[in-house]
Amino acid sequence: MATSDLREELDCSICLDLYKDPISLKCGHNFCRACIVTVLDTQKSAHYSCPECREKYTERPPLEKNRKLCSIVEHFRAAHREETEVLCMYCDPPVPATKSCLHCEASYCNKHLSNHSKSADHILTEPTTSFEDRKCSTHKEILKYYCTEDGACICMSCWVAGDHKGHQVELLNQASEKKKEKLKDVTEKLNSERVKTEKRIENLENHWTREKGKAADVIGRVTQLFSDIRKQLDDVEKKVLTGTSRQEEQILLKVYDLIQQLETHKDELSRRVTEVEDLHKITDPLTVLKKEMISDDIIPGSGDINSDVRDAGRLDEGMISHMLHRGLLHFTDSLIDLKNKRQFSVMEKSDISLDIKTAHEYIIISQDLKSATYTDNPGRRPNVPERFKSNQVLNTRSFSSGRHYWEVDVSGAKEWLIGVASQSIERKIEGDESYIGYNDKSWSLDQRETLSAQHGNSSIDLHSISSLKTLGIYLDYDAGRLSFYQLCDPIRHLHTFTATFTEPLHAAFYVFNDTTIRII
């Protein structure tokens, strides 16, 4: 591993410096002890988390010293001490320097610094080996001033006779302090933004936790609902199968009884046949005539060959169908109760009828008030205040509270614009002021070259996996939610608008050329 890469691995992610007394959290991340203590002190009780991976702890996590990492850091420091430490030039053996003189280009320990010149030309700084960085690249003089006009560090010659002659300058210390003051404001703003960002992260994490809990609750309730459904369907199946088996058993018993009677009759007939055959073998006429008189009692016929099948009976499929029908009918009636029991609201369709008073004259409304079709041969309709000047139509009933759901068949339209509109939407201007979704009075899904959600100046491109043929619209007025669904297999959520509705709303439709839309 390269030295720079190793150094990055040994840097604390909080202070961005080599680990000092490194400790490990349970999640496996390491920090300086002082750094993590400072972070944990700023966090709320029962809301502790790792600054690296955000793993949460219900209690303040124990700080366990990472002895192996501590050893690695110490070996790294020892191996690179000569590269990082500035040593006194006059000590033998060398000891760490405490100051460097820019004029002398030398570094001193405290002992040798006491004999160093106190002249103003001898500027002392923190220990350094990069003396060239402290000098003007043009005049090779020490950088003493800061040009406020050009934002550059300069030497005396630059100010007196160089490129910065006559410019406003400050001493480096003064300029540095001013910059530090400005950096305080920047730091405060950055800290403020960081706090806000942390709060946003916390909000998202809390939202994820809540939604995860909701999903688990819904999964549980759905599982219980279908368990109830299966139980009821199993009961219906059991009753129908039991009824069928009972009929089968009754027919079997009847068939068995009839077969027993016929077997007895067959045995009797066989015995008579044997008697007759024996009579044929007798040669004495007197004996034959006497026997024939004894055998005149012939058993009469017992009817046609299908009479026994008719007597045995048949499976009554009509009764079985009746049992099945009654069982499923009862199940259908109880399905709503099952959904309510598991806290699933019943989404019943609202009664949506198109209002012919609002329909543009190029729109034909069907007799059942469910279909709207564009026509090139308009009929003459009175210009009432409710009528649109654009190719639009609203439904008759307005929604000012509660939950409402309706479905629209758009298979007869390549292009469509469907949504809801406030009663006060503009009707006598053909433009964005009246088009559904293109103003603050309405919300819509727009299917033309692409599918998009429209409201005012906002447009959101959506993606539909397959061609939209049926659209489901769900309005929760009080919650301020308008949702659109693609009703295919499976059902897909397309988009949800959130708003505070202040006016009654109507289902709204724009009818393009050669287009028919129908409310299901």
Short mmCIF file of C-alpha atoms in Angstrom, two decimals:
data_model
loop_
_atom_site.label_atom_id
_atom_site.label_comp_id
_atom_site.label_asym_id
_atom_site.label_seq_id
_atom_site.Cartn_x
_atom_site.Cartn_y
_atom_site.Cartn_z
CA MET A 1 0.00 0.00 0.00
CA ALA A 2 1.37 3.48 -0.88
CA THR A 3 2.35 5.75 2.02
CA SER A 4 -0.39 8.28 1.13
CA ASP A 5 -3.01 5.54 1.02
CA LEU A 6 -1.86 4.17 4.39
CA ARG A 7 -2.02 7.67 5.85
CA GLU A 8 -5.63 8.04 4.70
CA GLU A 9 -6.52 4.75 6.40
CA LEU A 10 -4.99 6.04 9.65
CA ASP A 11 -6.85 9.37 9.63
CA CYS A 12 -9.82 9.97 11.96
CA SER A 13 -12.90 10.84 9.88
CA ILE A 14 -13.85 13.57 12.39
CA CYS A 15 -10.62 15.57 12.85
CA LEU A 16 -9.00 14.31 9.60
CA ASP A 17 -5.69 13.78 11.43
CA LEU A 18 -3.81 10.71 12.64
CA TYR A 19 -5.70 8.75 15.29
CA LYS A 20 -4.97 9.82 18.85
CA ASP A 21 -5.90 7.13 21.39
CA PRO A 22 -8.10 5.33 18.78
CA ILE A 23 -11.26 3.56 19.98
CA SER A 24 -13.77 1.33 18.12
CA LEU A 25 -17.57 1.32 18.14
CA LYS A 26 -19.60 -1.90 17.79
CA CYS A 27 -20.23 -1.10 14.12
CA GLY A 28 -16.46 -1.39 13.49
CA HIS A 29 -15.62 2.27 12.79
CA ASN A 30 -12.69 3.93 14.59
CA PHE A 31 -12.24 7.48 15.94
CA CYS A 32 -9.97 9.50 18.21
CA ARG A 33 -11.27 9.16 21.75
CA ALA A 34 -11.63 12.94 22.18
CA CYS A 35 -13.36 13.30 18.81
CA ILE A 36 -16.04 10.66 19.41
CA VAL A 37 -16.63 11.86 22.98
CA THR A 38 -17.31 15.37 21.61
CA VAL A 39 -19.74 14.00 19.00
CA LEU A 40 -21.62 11.79 21.48
CA ASP A 41 -21.92 14.73 23.90
CA THR A 42 -23.80 16.68 21.22
CA GLN A 43 -26.28 13.84 20.54
CA LYS A 44 -29.52 13.34 22.42
CA SER A 45 -30.00 10.52 24.88
CA ALA A 46 -31.36 7.32 23.26
CA HIS A 47 -30.52 8.82 19.82
CA TYR A 48 -26.80 8.02 19.68
CA SER A 49 -25.39 7.09 16.27
CA CYS A 50 -22.07 6.41 14.57
CA PRO A 51 -20.88 9.52 12.64
CA GLU A 52 -19.57 7.25 9.88
CA CYS A 53 -22.42 4.80 9.10
CA ARG A 54 -25.28 6.37 11.16
CA GLU A 55 -25.94 3.08 13.00
CA LYS A 56 -28.15 3.90 15.99
CA TYR A 57 -27.61 2.95 19.63
CA THR A 58 -30.33 3.03 22.26
CA GLU A 59 -27.67 3.66 24.92
CA ARG A 60 -24.42 5.61 24.80
CA PRO A 61 -21.98 3.17 23.17
CA PRO A 62 -18.99 1.99 25.23
CA LEU A 63 -15.62 3.30 24.05
CA GLU A 64 -13.25 0.36 23.61
CA LYS A 65 -9.59 1.14 22.91
CA ASN A 66 -8.34 -0.34 19.64
CA ARG A 67 -4.92 -1.47 20.84
CA LYS A 68 -3.85 -2.95 17.51
CA LEU A 69 -4.70 0.26 15.62
CA CYS A 70 -2.96 2.30 18.33
CA SER A 71 0.22 0.25 17.76
CA ILE A 72 0.01 0.70 13.97
CA VAL A 73 -0.36 4.49 14.35
CA GLU A 74 2.64 4.70 16.69
CA HIS A 75 4.82 2.71 14.27
CA PHE A 76 3.68 4.98 11.43
CA ARG A 77 4.53 8.10 13.43
CA ALA A 78 7.98 6.73 14.30
CA ALA A 79 8.72 5.80 10.70
CA HIS A 80 7.75 9.23 9.39
CA ARG A 81 8.97 11.42 12.25
CA GLU A 82 12.09 12.49 10.33
CA GLU A 83 9.95 13.53 7.39
CA THR A 84 7.46 15.55 9.44
CA GLU A 85 9.58 17.06 12.25
CA VAL A 86 11.74 20.18 11.78
CA LEU A 87 15.03 19.83 13.71
CA CYS A 88 17.35 22.40 15.18
CA MET A 89 20.33 23.01 12.87
CA TYR A 90 22.82 23.53 15.74
CA CYS A 91 22.10 20.56 18.01
CA ASP A 92 24.03 17.32 17.88
CA PRO A 93 22.24 15.00 18.11
CA PRO A 94 19.37 16.99 16.54
CA VAL A 95 16.36 17.97 18.65
CA PRO A 96 13.01 19.34 17.46
CA ALA A 97 13.05 23.02 16.54
CA THR A 98 10.62 25.48 18.14
CA LYS A 99 11.00 28.36 15.66
CA SER A 100 12.34 29.06 12.18
CA CYS A 101 13.88 32.36 11.01
CA LEU A 102 12.82 33.38 7.52
CA HIS A 103 15.74 35.77 7.17
CA CYS A 104 18.39 33.22 8.22
CA GLU A 105 16.54 30.30 6.64
CA ALA A 106 17.38 28.28 9.74
CA SER A 107 15.46 26.51 12.54
CA TYR A 108 16.30 26.68 16.26
CA CYS A 109 15.49 24.94 19.51
CA ASN A 110 14.78 27.07 22.59
CA LYS A 111 18.44 26.95 23.69
CA HIS A 112 19.86 28.29 20.43
CA LEU A 113 16.95 30.65 19.84
CA SER A 114 17.98 32.68 22.88
CA ASN A 115 21.18 33.75 21.05
CA HIS A 116 19.35 34.57 17.81
CA SER A 117 19.19 38.18 16.55
CA LYS A 118 16.17 40.21 17.75
CA SER A 119 16.30 42.48 14.71
CA ALA A 120 12.99 43.20 12.93
CA ASP A 121 14.46 41.75 9.74
CA HIS A 122 14.69 38.36 11.43
CA ILE A 123 11.09 37.15 11.29
CA LEU A 124 10.33 34.08 13.36
CA THR A 125 7.64 31.58 12.36
CA GLU A 126 6.52 28.09 13.30
CA PRO A 127 9.15 25.48 12.41
CA THR A 128 9.35 24.95 8.65
CA THR A 129 11.65 23.63 5.97
CA SER A 130 9.83 25.40 3.10
CA PHE A 131 11.59 28.77 3.20
CA GLU A 132 11.10 29.39 -0.52
CA ASP A 133 7.33 29.38 0.00
CA ARG A 134 7.80 32.34 2.36
CA LYS A 135 9.67 34.48 -0.20
CA CYS A 136 8.59 36.48 -3.23
CA SER A 137 9.26 34.49 -6.39
CA THR A 138 10.24 37.72 -8.20
CA HIS A 139 12.39 39.63 -5.68
CA LYS A 140 13.42 36.74 -3.40
CA GLU A 141 12.41 38.85 -0.40
CA ILE A 142 10.33 37.74 2.59
CA LEU A 143 6.57 38.09 2.08
CA LYS A 144 5.48 40.71 4.64
CA TYR A 145 2.32 42.28 3.22
CA TYR A 146 -1.07 41.33 1.78
CA CYS A 147 -2.40 43.28 -1.20
CA THR A 148 -6.12 43.71 -0.59
CA GLU A 149 -6.75 44.81 -4.19
CA ASP A 150 -5.23 41.72 -5.82
CA GLY A 151 -5.62 39.28 -2.93
CA ALA A 152 -1.92 38.33 -2.96
CA CYS A 153 0.93 38.07 -0.44
CA ILE A 154 3.77 40.41 -1.50
CA CYS A 155 7.19 41.63 -0.41
CA MET A 156 8.36 45.21 0.18
CA SER A 157 9.77 45.58 -3.36
CA CYS A 158 6.43 44.44 -4.89
CA TRP A 159 4.69 47.25 -2.97
CA VAL A 160 7.31 49.98 -3.51
CA ALA A 161 8.34 49.39 -7.12
CA GLY A 162 6.69 46.22 -8.38
CA ASP A 163 3.32 45.15 -9.80
CA HIS A 164 1.52 46.20 -6.61
CA LYS A 165 2.95 49.70 -6.39
CA GLY A 166 0.49 52.11 -4.74
CA HIS A 167 -1.99 49.36 -3.87
CA GLN A 168 -3.74 49.17 -0.50
CA VAL A 169 -1.82 46.67 1.61
CA GLU A 170 -1.97 45.19 5.12
CA LEU A 171 0.48 43.38 7.31
CA LEU A 172 0.13 39.62 7.01
CA ASN A 173 -0.96 39.32 10.65
CA GLN A 174 -3.68 41.93 10.19
CA ALA A 175 -4.92 40.36 6.96
CA SER A 176 -4.82 36.94 8.57
CA GLU A 177 -6.91 38.07 11.54
CA LYS A 178 -9.47 39.68 9.24
CA LYS A 179 -9.69 36.50 7.20
CA LYS A 180 -10.14 34.50 10.39
CA GLU A 181 -13.02 36.80 11.40
CA LYS A 182 -14.67 36.19 8.05
CA LEU A 183 -14.05 32.48 8.43
CA LYS A 184 -15.92 32.57 11.73
CA ASP A 185 -19.05 33.67 9.86
CA VAL A 186 -18.42 31.02 7.22
CA THR A 187 -17.94 28.41 9.94
CA GLU A 188 -21.18 29.46 11.64
CA LYS A 189 -23.05 29.22 8.35
CA LEU A 190 -21.47 25.86 7.57
CA ASN A 191 -22.28 24.56 11.04
CA SER A 192 -25.83 25.84 10.72
CA GLU A 193 -26.20 24.14 7.33
CA ARG A 194 -24.66 20.98 8.75
CA VAL A 195 -27.17 20.96 11.60
CA LYS A 196 -30.00 21.43 9.11
CA THR A 197 -28.59 18.63 6.95
CA GLU A 198 -28.32 16.34 9.97
CA LYS A 199 -31.94 17.19 10.83
CA ARG A 200 -33.01 16.37 7.27
CA ILE A 201 -31.14 13.08 7.47
CA GLU A 202 -32.81 12.37 10.81
CA ASN A 203 -36.21 13.22 9.33
CA LEU A 204 -35.60 10.87 6.41
CA GLU A 205 -34.42 8.10 8.72
CA ASN A 206 -37.49 8.60 10.94
CA HIS A 207 -39.70 8.61 7.84
CA TRP A 208 -38.09 5.39 6.64
CA THR A 209 -38.64 3.82 10.08
CA ARG A 210 -42.30 4.89 10.11
CA GLU A 211 -42.93 3.67 6.56
CA LYS A 212 -41.13 0.40 7.32
CA GLY A 213 -43.45 -0.05 10.29
CA LYS A 214 -46.49 0.80 8.18
CA ALA A 215 -45.41 -1.68 5.50
CA ALA A 216 -44.97 -4.41 8.12
CA ASP A 217 -48.42 -3.60 9.54
CA VAL A 218 -50.05 -3.67 6.08
CA ILE A 219 -48.29 -6.95 5.20
CA GLY A 220 -49.57 -8.44 8.45
CA ARG A 221 -53.13 -7.24 7.87
CA VAL A 222 -53.11 -8.41 4.23
CA THR A 223 -51.85 -11.83 5.34
CA GLN A 224 -54.61 -12.03 7.95
CA LEU A 225 -57.24 -10.85 5.45
CA PHE A 226 -56.33 -13.52 2.92
CA SER A 227 -56.20 -16.10 5.69
CA ASP A 228 -59.78 -15.11 6.54
CA ILE A 229 -60.73 -15.23 2.86
CA ARG A 230 -59.17 -18.66 2.40
CA LYS A 231 -60.98 -19.92 5.52
CA GLN A 232 -64.34 -18.72 4.23
CA LEU A 233 -63.68 -20.09 0.75
CA ASP A 234 -62.53 -23.36 2.30
CA ASP A 235 -65.84 -23.47 4.22
CA VAL A 236 -67.79 -22.92 0.98
CA GLU A 237 -65.72 -25.59 -0.77
CA LYS A 238 -66.22 -28.00 2.13
CA LYS A 239 -70.01 -27.54 2.12
CA VAL A 240 -70.27 -28.04 -1.65
CA LEU A 241 -67.96 -31.06 -1.62
CA THR A 242 -69.80 -32.54 1.39
CA GLY A 243 -73.15 -32.11 -0.38
CA THR A 244 -71.74 -33.72 -3.52
CA SER A 245 -70.27 -36.62 -1.54
CA ARG A 246 -73.60 -37.11 0.28
CA GLN A 247 -75.44 -37.39 -3.03
CA GLU A 248 -72.78 -39.77 -4.33
CA GLU A 249 -73.18 -41.96 -1.23
CA GLN A 250 -76.99 -42.03 -1.53
CA ILE A 251 -76.75 -43.07 -5.20
CA LEU A 252 -74.15 -45.71 -4.32
CA LEU A 253 -76.38 -47.23 -1.60
CA LYS A 254 -79.37 -47.30 -3.95
CA VAL A 255 -77.30 -48.89 -6.72
CA TYR A 256 -75.94 -51.47 -4.29
CA ASP A 257 -79.45 -52.39 -3.06
CA LEU A 258 -80.76 -52.74 -6.63
CA ILE A 259 -77.76 -54.82 -7.68
CA GLN A 260 -78.37 -57.13 -4.70
CA GLN A 261 -82.03 -57.59 -5.73
CA LEU A 262 -81.04 -58.25 -9.35
CA GLU A 263 -78.30 -60.69 -8.30
CA THR A 264 -80.97 -62.67 -6.38
CA HIS A 265 -83.27 -62.53 -9.40
CA LYS A 266 -80.40 -63.66 -11.67
CA ASP A 267 -79.66 -66.65 -9.39
CA GLU A 268 -83.32 -67.67 -9.49
CA LEU A 269 -83.33 -67.43 -13.29
CA SER A 270 -80.16 -69.53 -13.49
CA ARG A 271 -81.78 -72.20 -11.33
CA ARG A 272 -84.85 -72.28 -13.62
CA VAL A 273 -82.63 -72.50 -16.69
CA THR A 274 -80.89 -75.51 -15.19
CA GLU A 275 -84.25 -77.15 -14.49
CA VAL A 276 -85.40 -76.62 -18.07
CA GLU A 277 -82.12 -77.95 -19.47
CA ASP A 278 -82.44 -81.03 -17.25
CA LEU A 279 -86.02 -81.53 -18.50
CA HIS A 280 -84.71 -81.68 -22.08
CA LYS A 281 -82.46 -84.54 -21.14
CA ILE A 282 -85.35 -86.79 -19.88
CA THR A 283 -86.58 -89.36 -22.46
CA ASP A 284 -89.64 -90.55 -20.58
CA PRO A 285 -92.63 -88.52 -21.97
CA LEU A 286 -94.69 -89.00 -18.83
CA THR A 287 -91.94 -87.58 -16.67
CA VAL A 288 -91.44 -84.59 -19.04
CA LEU A 289 -95.13 -83.73 -19.01
CA LYS A 290 -95.33 -83.94 -15.26
CA LYS A 291 -92.24 -81.71 -14.83
CA GLU A 292 -93.45 -79.13 -17.33
CA MET A 293 -96.67 -78.74 -15.35
CA ILE A 294 -94.59 -78.10 -12.21
CA SER A 295 -92.46 -75.44 -14.04
CA ASP A 296 -95.28 -73.38 -15.53
CA ASP A 297 -94.75 -70.78 -12.83
CA ILE A 298 -92.41 -68.61 -14.98
CA ILE A 299 -91.21 -65.35 -13.33
CA PRO A 300 -92.74 -62.40 -15.17
CA GLY A 301 -90.45 -59.75 -16.83
CA SER A 302 -89.14 -56.91 -14.60
CA GLY A 303 -89.30 -54.00 -17.09
CA ASP A 304 -86.89 -52.40 -19.60
CA ILE A 305 -83.12 -52.53 -19.07
CA ASN A 306 -82.81 -48.79 -18.11
CA SER A 307 -85.51 -48.83 -15.41
CA ASP A 308 -82.99 -49.76 -12.68
CA VAL A 309 -80.69 -46.82 -13.58
CA ARG A 310 -83.64 -44.44 -13.33
CA ASP A 311 -84.58 -45.93 -9.94
CA ALA A 312 -81.01 -45.48 -8.65
CA GLY A 313 -81.17 -41.68 -9.20
CA ARG A 314 -78.67 -39.17 -10.61
CA LEU A 315 -76.29 -36.54 -9.21
CA ASP A 316 -78.28 -33.31 -8.80
CA GLU A 317 -75.83 -30.76 -10.31
CA GLY A 318 -78.50 -28.09 -10.10
CA MET A 319 -78.63 -28.39 -6.33
CA ILE A 320 -74.81 -28.39 -6.16
CA SER A 321 -74.69 -25.23 -8.29
CA HIS A 322 -77.28 -23.66 -6.01
CA MET A 323 -75.18 -24.50 -2.94
CA LEU A 324 -72.09 -23.06 -4.63
CA HIS A 325 -73.94 -19.90 -5.67
CA ARG A 326 -75.35 -19.30 -2.18
CA GLY A 327 -71.96 -19.94 -0.58
CA LEU A 328 -70.10 -17.53 -2.89
CA LEU A 329 -72.88 -14.96 -2.54
CA HIS A 330 -72.54 -15.12 1.23
CA PHE A 331 -68.75 -14.84 0.86
CA THR A 332 -69.11 -11.76 -1.37
CA ASP A 333 -71.43 -10.14 1.19
CA SER A 334 -68.99 -10.85 4.01
CA LEU A 335 -65.90 -9.70 2.06
CA ILE A 336 -66.53 -6.05 2.99
CA ASP A 337 -66.79 -7.06 6.65
CA LEU A 338 -63.53 -8.98 6.33
CA LYS A 339 -61.75 -5.92 4.87
CA ASN A 340 -63.18 -3.64 7.56
CA LYS A 341 -62.11 -6.15 10.22
CA ARG A 342 -58.52 -5.88 8.96
CA GLN A 343 -58.83 -2.07 8.72
CA PHE A 344 -58.84 -1.78 4.93
CA SER A 345 -61.14 0.94 3.64
CA VAL A 346 -63.56 -0.05 0.90
CA MET A 347 -62.78 1.99 -2.23
CA GLU A 348 -66.19 2.29 -3.87
CA LYS A 349 -66.54 4.11 -7.15
CA SER A 350 -68.09 7.56 -7.04
CA ASP A 351 -71.01 8.38 -9.31
CA ILE A 352 -69.36 10.44 -12.07
CA SER A 353 -71.64 11.89 -14.76
CA LEU A 354 -70.51 14.41 -17.37
CA ASP A 355 -72.12 17.84 -17.23
CA ILE A 356 -73.31 18.74 -20.72
CA LYS A 357 -73.64 22.41 -19.66
CA THR A 358 -69.83 22.57 -19.35
CA ALA A 359 -69.01 20.62 -22.53
CA HIS A 360 -67.53 22.49 -25.49
CA GLU A 361 -69.67 22.32 -28.61
CA TYR A 362 -67.13 20.02 -30.31
CA ILE A 363 -67.71 17.36 -27.63
CA ILE A 364 -70.56 14.82 -27.93
CA ILE A 365 -71.83 13.52 -24.58
CA SER A 366 -73.46 10.05 -24.57
CA GLN A 367 -77.02 9.56 -23.27
CA ASP A 368 -75.79 7.85 -20.10
CA LEU A 369 -73.49 10.87 -19.51
CA LYS A 370 -70.45 8.57 -19.26
CA SER A 371 -68.68 9.11 -22.61
CA ALA A 372 -67.19 12.19 -24.28
CA THR A 373 -66.26 12.09 -28.00
CA TYR A 374 -64.73 14.75 -30.23
CA THR A 375 -66.72 15.66 -33.34
CA ASP A 376 -65.98 17.79 -36.41
CA ASN A 377 -69.71 18.60 -36.74
CA PRO A 378 -70.57 20.57 -33.62
CA GLY A 379 -74.10 21.05 -32.42
CA ARG A 380 -75.32 24.47 -31.41
CA ARG A 381 -75.46 24.86 -27.65
CA PRO A 382 -76.40 27.94 -25.64
CA ASN A 383 -73.38 29.95 -24.46
CA VAL A 384 -74.04 29.52 -20.74
CA PRO A 385 -71.45 30.70 -18.16
CA GLU A 386 -70.51 27.09 -17.28
CA ARG A 387 -69.47 26.13 -20.83
CA PHE A 388 -65.77 25.88 -21.77
CA LYS A 389 -64.37 27.65 -24.80
CA SER A 390 -61.70 24.90 -24.99
CA ASN A 391 -62.41 21.19 -25.67
CA GLN A 392 -63.12 20.37 -22.04
CA VAL A 393 -65.93 19.02 -19.86
CA LEU A 394 -66.47 18.61 -16.10
CA ASN A 395 -68.59 16.18 -14.13
CA THR A 396 -71.91 17.29 -12.63
CA ARG A 397 -71.14 16.62 -8.98
CA SER A 398 -68.52 18.61 -7.07
CA PHE A 399 -66.33 17.29 -4.24
CA SER A 400 -65.74 19.49 -1.19
CA SER A 401 -64.87 16.81 1.40
CA GLY A 402 -64.30 13.08 1.84
CA ARG A 403 -62.71 10.45 -0.37
CA HIS A 404 -63.71 9.77 -3.96
CA TYR A 405 -62.58 7.29 -6.59
CA TRP A 406 -63.35 6.89 -10.28
CA GLU A 407 -61.94 5.08 -13.31
CA VAL A 408 -61.58 6.28 -16.88
CA ASP A 409 -61.20 4.19 -20.03
CA VAL A 410 -58.65 5.98 -22.25
CA SER A 411 -58.11 3.13 -24.74
CA GLY A 412 -59.96 5.20 -27.37
CA ALA A 413 -57.58 8.14 -27.02
CA LYS A 414 -53.96 8.46 -28.13
CA GLU A 415 -53.79 11.81 -26.34
CA TRP A 416 -55.67 12.87 -23.22
CA LEU A 417 -55.67 15.33 -20.37
CA ILE A 418 -57.49 14.10 -17.24
CA GLY A 419 -57.62 15.41 -13.68
CA VAL A 420 -59.61 17.69 -11.39
CA ALA A 421 -60.43 21.39 -11.55
CA SER A 422 -61.79 23.98 -9.14
CA GLN A 423 -65.19 25.49 -9.81
CA SER A 424 -63.58 28.88 -10.44
CA ILE A 425 -61.32 27.68 -13.27
CA GLU A 426 -61.35 30.03 -16.29
CA ARG A 427 -63.80 28.81 -18.95
CA LYS A 428 -64.06 31.59 -21.52
CA ILE A 429 -60.38 31.77 -22.51
CA GLU A 430 -58.71 29.11 -24.63
CA GLY A 431 -55.23 28.87 -23.15
CA ASP A 432 -53.23 27.88 -20.07
CA GLU A 433 -55.67 29.82 -17.88
CA SER A 434 -58.30 27.18 -18.66
CA TYR A 435 -56.39 24.04 -19.73
CA ILE A 436 -56.59 21.33 -17.06
CA GLY A 437 -53.35 21.20 -15.06
CA TYR A 438 -51.75 24.28 -16.63
CA ASN A 439 -52.87 26.70 -13.92
CA ASP A 440 -53.21 26.92 -10.14
CA LYS A 441 -56.90 25.95 -10.34
CA SER A 442 -56.39 22.40 -11.63
CA TRP A 443 -54.24 19.25 -11.51
CA SER A 444 -53.87 16.66 -14.29
CA LEU A 445 -52.06 13.81 -15.98
CA ASP A 446 -51.09 14.76 -19.54
CA GLN A 447 -50.58 12.02 -22.15
CA ARG A 448 -49.22 13.32 -25.43
CA GLU A 449 -45.68 12.71 -26.66
CA THR A 450 -44.83 11.68 -23.10
CA LEU A 451 -46.74 11.14 -19.86
CA SER A 452 -46.43 13.97 -17.35
CA ALA A 453 -48.03 15.35 -14.21
CA GLN A 454 -49.13 18.99 -14.57
CA HIS A 455 -50.00 21.74 -12.09
CA GLY A 456 -49.42 25.41 -12.83
CA ASN A 457 -45.85 25.94 -14.01
CA SER A 458 -44.74 22.57 -12.66
CA SER A 459 -44.38 19.57 -14.96
CA ILE A 460 -43.03 16.17 -13.88
CA ASP A 461 -42.17 13.54 -16.51
CA LEU A 462 -43.52 10.09 -15.65
CA HIS A 463 -42.74 6.64 -16.99
CA SER A 464 -45.40 4.13 -17.96
CA ILE A 465 -44.28 0.53 -18.47
CA SER A 466 -47.10 -0.28 -20.88
CA SER A 467 -49.70 1.62 -22.86
CA LEU A 468 -52.23 3.20 -20.52
CA LYS A 469 -55.75 1.93 -21.20
CA THR A 470 -57.50 2.43 -17.88
CA LEU A 471 -56.79 5.16 -15.35
CA GLY A 472 -57.79 5.16 -11.68
CA ILE A 473 -58.13 8.52 -9.89
CA TYR A 474 -58.35 8.76 -6.07
CA LEU A 475 -59.13 12.09 -4.38
CA ASP A 476 -58.78 12.52 -0.62
CA TYR A 477 -60.05 16.08 -0.32
CA ASP A 478 -59.50 16.54 3.42
CA ALA A 479 -55.96 15.10 3.32
CA GLY A 480 -55.14 17.19 0.22
CA ARG A 481 -54.07 14.24 -1.93
CA LEU A 482 -54.88 13.46 -5.57
CA SER A 483 -53.47 10.14 -6.84
CA PHE A 484 -53.39 8.54 -10.29
CA TYR A 485 -53.02 4.80 -10.91
CA GLN A 486 -52.38 2.68 -13.98
CA LEU A 487 -54.96 -0.12 -13.81
CA CYS A 488 -53.13 -3.00 -15.47
CA ASP A 489 -51.59 -6.13 -14.01
CA PRO A 490 -50.05 -5.20 -11.70
CA ILE A 491 -51.64 -1.89 -10.65
CA ARG A 492 -49.03 0.91 -10.65
CA HIS A 493 -48.99 4.22 -8.83
CA LEU A 494 -48.24 6.98 -11.35
CA HIS A 495 -48.25 10.21 -9.35
CA THR A 496 -49.72 11.91 -6.26
CA PHE A 497 -50.33 15.65 -5.96
CA THR A 498 -50.40 17.16 -2.47
CA ALA A 499 -52.19 20.46 -1.95
CA THR A 500 -54.54 22.32 0.35
CA PHE A 501 -57.86 22.32 -1.49
CA THR A 502 -59.93 25.43 -0.76
CA GLU A 503 -62.67 25.14 -3.41
CA PRO A 504 -65.05 22.38 -4.50
CA LEU A 505 -63.42 20.19 -7.16
CA HIS A 506 -64.80 18.52 -10.30
CA ALA A 507 -63.50 15.61 -12.34
CA ALA A 508 -62.19 17.26 -15.53
CA PHE A 509 -61.42 16.00 -19.05
CA TYR A 510 -59.84 17.50 -22.19
CA VAL A 511 -60.99 15.73 -25.39
CA PHE A 512 -58.51 15.80 -28.30
CA ASN A 513 -59.33 15.24 -32.00
CA ASP A 514 -60.46 11.71 -32.95
CA THR A 515 -60.72 10.81 -29.28
CA THR A 516 -63.23 9.13 -26.98
CA ILE A 517 -62.92 8.79 -23.23
CA ARG A 518 -65.36 6.90 -21.02
CA ILE A 519 -66.04 6.81 -17.30
CA ILE A 520 -66.21 3.20 -16.14
#
